[in-house]
Amino acid sequence: MTPIRTERLILRNWQDRDRELFHRISSDERVMKFFPFRRDRPQSDARMDEMRDVIDRDGFGWSAVEIAASGECIGFVGLGFADMEPVVPAGAVEIGWRLAPEYWGKGYVTEAAEAWLAYGFETLGLDEIMSFAVWNNLRSTAVMERLGMSHDLSSDFDHPCVPHTHPQLKRHALYRLSRKDWQARRRAAP
């Protein structure tokens, strides 16, 4: 993956120096509040390796987010195949994120996600990008709305990978953004 630079960030593939941060966000109760699992260090390392391999293979994925001024990795933002048929169509691409809590509320996710939307629509030629989160994950749905995504109430779903032991995490809100709407939003921006 060729790193993507924004005003404050570098979006890049994972490096071994990111392992501690990746484990921290994969096991932090605040970060993982809306997920039914936490990862120990070996599971976290294996997942980071998988994400790095996908980026090497596809040229995009859940990429590390680095603060350009400090070189500090703060989490991830990226595009990935949703792979949840029949809940979402085959080949659907989602945008998602996770940051360490001390970086929340600083606009980093929105800044990185805007860059990934541009990559998805301009470079990959996608017609639509979607995102989804547990229905009451207001921090994430607020980001989706800031990105210009629309809540598709008729497509909200019970996540097939969430076990019945966590019923409060099953219902997910689905948001969509078409290339046409993204282009119109960019043209209207000051």
CSV table of N, CA, C and O in Angstrom, one decimal, residues 12-62:
chain,number,residue,atom,x,y,z
A,12,ARG,N,-1.2,4.0,6.6
A,12,ARG,CA,-0.2,3.1,6.1
A,12,ARG,C,-0.4,1.6,6.6
A,12,ARG,O,-1.3,1.4,7.4
A,13,ASN,N,0.4,0.7,6.0
A,13,ASN,CA,0.3,-0.7,6.5
A,13,ASN,C,0.9,-0.8,7.9
A,13,ASN,O,1.7,0.1,8.3
A,14,TRP,N,0.5,-1.9,8.5
A,14,TRP,CA,1.0,-2.2,9.8
A,14,TRP,C,2.5,-2.5,9.9
A,14,TRP,O,3.0,-3.1,9.0
A,15,GLN,N,3.1,-2.1,11.0
A,15,GLN,CA,4.6,-2.4,11.2
A,15,GLN,C,4.7,-3.1,12.6
A,15,GLN,O,3.8,-2.9,13.4
A,16,ASP,N,5.7,-3.8,12.8
A,16,ASP,CA,5.9,-4.5,14.0
A,16,ASP,C,5.9,-3.6,15.2
A,16,ASP,O,5.4,-4.0,16.3
A,17,ARG,N,6.3,-2.4,15.0
A,17,ARG,CA,6.3,-1.4,16.2
A,17,ARG,C,4.9,-1.0,16.6
A,17,ARG,O,4.7,-0.4,17.7
A,18,ASP,N,3.8,-1.4,15.8
A,18,ASP,CA,2.4,-1.1,16.1
A,18,ASP,C,1.8,-2.2,17.0
A,18,ASP,O,0.6,-2.0,17.4
A,19,ARG,N,2.5,-3.3,17.3
A,19,ARG,CA,1.8,-4.4,17.9
A,19,ARG,C,1.3,-4.0,19.3
A,19,ARG,O,0.2,-4.5,19.7
A,20,GLU,N,2.0,-3.3,20.1
A,20,GLU,CA,1.5,-2.9,21.4
A,20,GLU,C,0.2,-2.1,21.4
A,20,GLU,O,-0.7,-2.4,22.1
A,21,LEU,N,0.2,-1.1,20.5
A,21,LEU,CA,-1.0,-0.3,20.4
A,21,LEU,C,-2.2,-1.1,19.9
A,21,LEU,O,-3.3,-1.0,20.4
A,22,PHE,N,-1.9,-2.0,18.9
A,22,PHE,CA,-3.0,-2.8,18.3
A,22,PHE,C,-3.6,-3.7,19.4
A,22,PHE,O,-4.8,-3.9,19.5
A,23,HIS,N,-2.7,-4.3,20.2
A,23,HIS,CA,-3.2,-5.2,21.3
A,23,HIS,C,-4.0,-4.3,22.3
A,23,HIS,O,-5.0,-4.7,22.8
A,24,ARG,N,-3.5,-3.2,22.6
A,24,ARG,CA,-4.2,-2.3,23.6
A,24,ARG,C,-5.6,-2.0,23.1
A,24,ARG,O,-6.6,-2.1,23.9
A,25,ILE,N,-5.8,-1.6,21.8
A,25,ILE,CA,-7.1,-1.3,21.4
A,25,ILE,C,-8.0,-2.5,21.2
A,25,ILE,O,-9.2,-2.4,21.3
A,26,SER,N,-7.4,-3.7,21.0
A,26,SER,CA,-8.1,-4.9,20.8
A,26,SER,C,-8.6,-5.5,22.2
A,26,SER,O,-9.4,-6.4,22.2
A,27,SER,N,-8.1,-5.0,23.3
A,27,SER,CA,-8.4,-5.5,24.6
A,27,SER,C,-9.0,-4.5,25.5
A,27,SER,O,-9.4,-4.8,26.6
A,28,ASP,N,-9.0,-3.2,25.1
A,28,ASP,CA,-9.5,-2.1,25.9
A,28,ASP,C,-11.1,-2.2,26.0
A,28,ASP,O,-11.7,-2.2,25.0
A,29,GLU,N,-11.6,-2.1,27.2
A,29,GLU,CA,-13.0,-2.2,27.5
A,29,GLU,C,-13.8,-1.0,26.8
A,29,GLU,O,-14.9,-1.2,26.3
A,30,ARG,N,-13.2,0.1,26.8
A,30,ARG,CA,-13.9,1.3,26.2
A,30,ARG,C,-13.9,1.1,24.7
A,30,ARG,O,-15.0,1.4,24.0
A,31,VAL,N,-12.8,0.8,24.1
A,31,VAL,CA,-12.7,0.6,22.6
A,31,VAL,C,-13.6,-0.5,22.2
A,31,VAL,O,-14.3,-0.4,21.1
A,32,MET,N,-13.7,-1.6,22.9
A,32,MET,CA,-14.4,-2.8,22.5
A,32,MET,C,-15.8,-2.9,23.1
A,32,MET,O,-16.4,-4.0,23.1
A,33,LYS,N,-16.3,-1.8,23.6
A,33,LYS,CA,-17.6,-1.8,24.3
A,33,LYS,C,-18.7,-2.4,23.5
A,33,LYS,O,-19.6,-3.1,24.0
A,34,PHE,N,-18.6,-2.2,22.2
A,34,PHE,CA,-19.7,-2.7,21.3
A,34,PHE,C,-19.3,-4.0,20.5
A,34,PHE,O,-19.9,-4.3,19.5
A,35,PHE,N,-18.3,-4.7,21.0
A,35,PHE,CA,-17.9,-6.0,20.4
A,35,PHE,C,-18.0,-7.1,21.5
A,35,PHE,O,-17.7,-6.8,22.7
A,36,PRO,N,-18.3,-8.3,21.1
A,36,PRO,CA,-18.5,-9.4,22.1
A,36,PRO,C,-17.3,-10.1,22.5
A,36,PRO,O,-17.3,-11.1,23.2
A,37,PHE,N,-16.1,-9.6,22.1
A,37,PHE,CA,-14.9,-10.3,22.4
A,37,PHE,C,-13.8,-9.3,22.7
A,37,PHE,O,-13.9,-8.1,22.4
A,38,ARG,N,-12.7,-9.8,23.4
A,38,ARG,CA,-11.5,-9.1,23.6
A,38,ARG,C,-10.4,-10.0,23.1
A,38,ARG,O,-10.5,-11.2,23.3
A,39,ARG,N,-9.3,-9.4,22.6
A,39,ARG,CA,-8.2,-10.3,22.1
A,39,ARG,C,-7.0,-10.2,23.1
A,39,ARG,O,-6.6,-9.2,23.6
A,40,ASP,N,-6.4,-11.4,23.4
A,40,ASP,CA,-5.2,-11.5,24.2
A,40,ASP,C,-4.1,-11.1,23.2
A,40,ASP,O,-4.3,-11.0,22.0
A,41,ARG,N,-2.8,-11.1,23.7
A,41,ARG,CA,-1.7,-10.7,22.8
A,41,ARG,C,-1.5,-11.6,21.6
A,41,ARG,O,-1.4,-11.1,20.5
A,42,PRO,N,-1.5,-12.9,21.8
A,42,PRO,CA,-1.3,-13.7,20.6
A,42,PRO,C,-2.4,-13.6,19.6
A,42,PRO,O,-2.1,-13.5,18.4
A,43,GLN,N,-3.6,-13.5,20.0
A,43,GLN,CA,-4.8,-13.3,19.1
A,43,GLN,C,-4.6,-11.9,18.4
A,43,GLN,O,-4.9,-11.8,17.2
A,44,SER,N,-4.3,-10.9,19.2
A,44,SER,CA,-4.1,-9.6,18.6
A,44,SER,C,-3.0,-9.6,17.6
A,44,SER,O,-3.1,-9.0,16.5
A,45,ASP,N,-1.8,-10.2,17.9
A,45,ASP,CA,-0.7,-10.2,16.9
A,45,ASP,C,-1.2,-11.0,15.6
A,45,ASP,O,-0.9,-10.5,14.5
A,46,ALA,N,-1.9,-12.1,15.8
A,46,ALA,CA,-2.4,-12.8,14.6
A,46,ALA,C,-3.3,-12.0,13.8
A,46,ALA,O,-3.2,-12.0,12.5
A,47,ARG,N,-4.2,-11.3,14.4
A,47,ARG,CA,-5.2,-10.4,13.7
A,47,ARG,C,-4.5,-9.3,13.0
A,47,ARG,O,-4.8,-9.0,11.8
A,48,MET,N,-3.5,-8.7,13.6
A,48,MET,CA,-2.7,-7.6,12.9
A,48,MET,C,-2.0,-8.1,11.7
A,48,MET,O,-1.9,-7.5,10.7
A,49,ASP,N,-1.4,-9.3,11.9
A,49,ASP,CA,-0.7,-10.0,10.7
A,49,ASP,C,-1.7,-10.2,9.6
A,49,ASP,O,-1.4,-10.0,8.4
A,50,GLU,N,-2.9,-10.7,9.9
A,50,GLU,CA,-3.9,-10.9,8.8
A,50,GLU,C,-4.3,-9.6,8.1
A,50,GLU,O,-4.4,-9.5,6.9
A,51,MET,N,-4.4,-8.5,8.9
A,51,MET,CA,-4.8,-7.2,8.3
A,51,MET,C,-3.6,-6.7,7.4
A,51,MET,O,-3.9,-6.2,6.4
A,52,ARG,N,-2.4,-6.9,7.9
A,52,ARG,CA,-1.2,-6.5,7.1
A,52,ARG,C,-1.2,-7.3,5.8
A,52,ARG,O,-0.9,-6.7,4.7
A,53,ASP,N,-1.5,-8.6,5.8
A,53,ASP,CA,-1.4,-9.4,4.6
A,53,ASP,C,-2.5,-9.0,3.6
A,53,ASP,O,-2.3,-9.0,2.4
A,54,VAL,N,-3.7,-8.7,4.1
A,54,VAL,CA,-4.8,-8.2,3.3
A,54,VAL,C,-4.4,-6.9,2.5
A,54,VAL,O,-4.6,-6.8,1.3
A,55,ILE,N,-3.8,-6.0,3.3
A,55,ILE,CA,-3.3,-4.8,2.7
A,55,ILE,C,-2.2,-5.0,1.6
A,55,ILE,O,-2.3,-4.5,0.5
A,56,ASP,N,-1.3,-5.9,1.9
A,56,ASP,CA,-0.3,-6.3,0.9
A,56,ASP,C,-0.9,-6.9,-0.3
A,56,ASP,O,-0.5,-6.6,-1.4
A,57,ARG,N,-1.9,-7.7,-0.1
A,57,ARG,CA,-2.6,-8.4,-1.3
A,57,ARG,C,-3.4,-7.5,-2.1
A,57,ARG,O,-3.4,-7.4,-3.3
A,58,ASP,N,-4.3,-6.7,-1.4
A,58,ASP,CA,-5.3,-5.9,-2.1
A,58,ASP,C,-5.0,-4.4,-2.3
A,58,ASP,O,-5.6,-3.8,-3.1
A,59,GLY,N,-4.0,-3.9,-1.5
A,59,GLY,CA,-3.6,-2.5,-1.6
A,59,GLY,C,-4.5,-1.6,-0.8
A,59,GLY,O,-4.3,-0.4,-0.7
A,60,PHE,N,-5.4,-2.2,0.0
A,60,PHE,CA,-6.2,-1.4,0.9
A,60,PHE,C,-6.7,-2.4,2.0
A,60,PHE,O,-6.6,-3.6,1.9
A,61,GLY,N,-7.2,-1.8,3.1
A,61,GLY,CA,-7.7,-2.7,4.2
A,61,GLY,C,-7.8,-1.8,5.4
A,61,GLY,O,-7.9,-0.6,5.3
A,62,TRP,N,-7.8,-2.4,6.6
A,62,TRP,CA,-7.8,-1.7,7.9
A,62,TRP,C,-6.4,-1.3,8.2
A,62,TRP,O,-5.6,-2.0,8.7
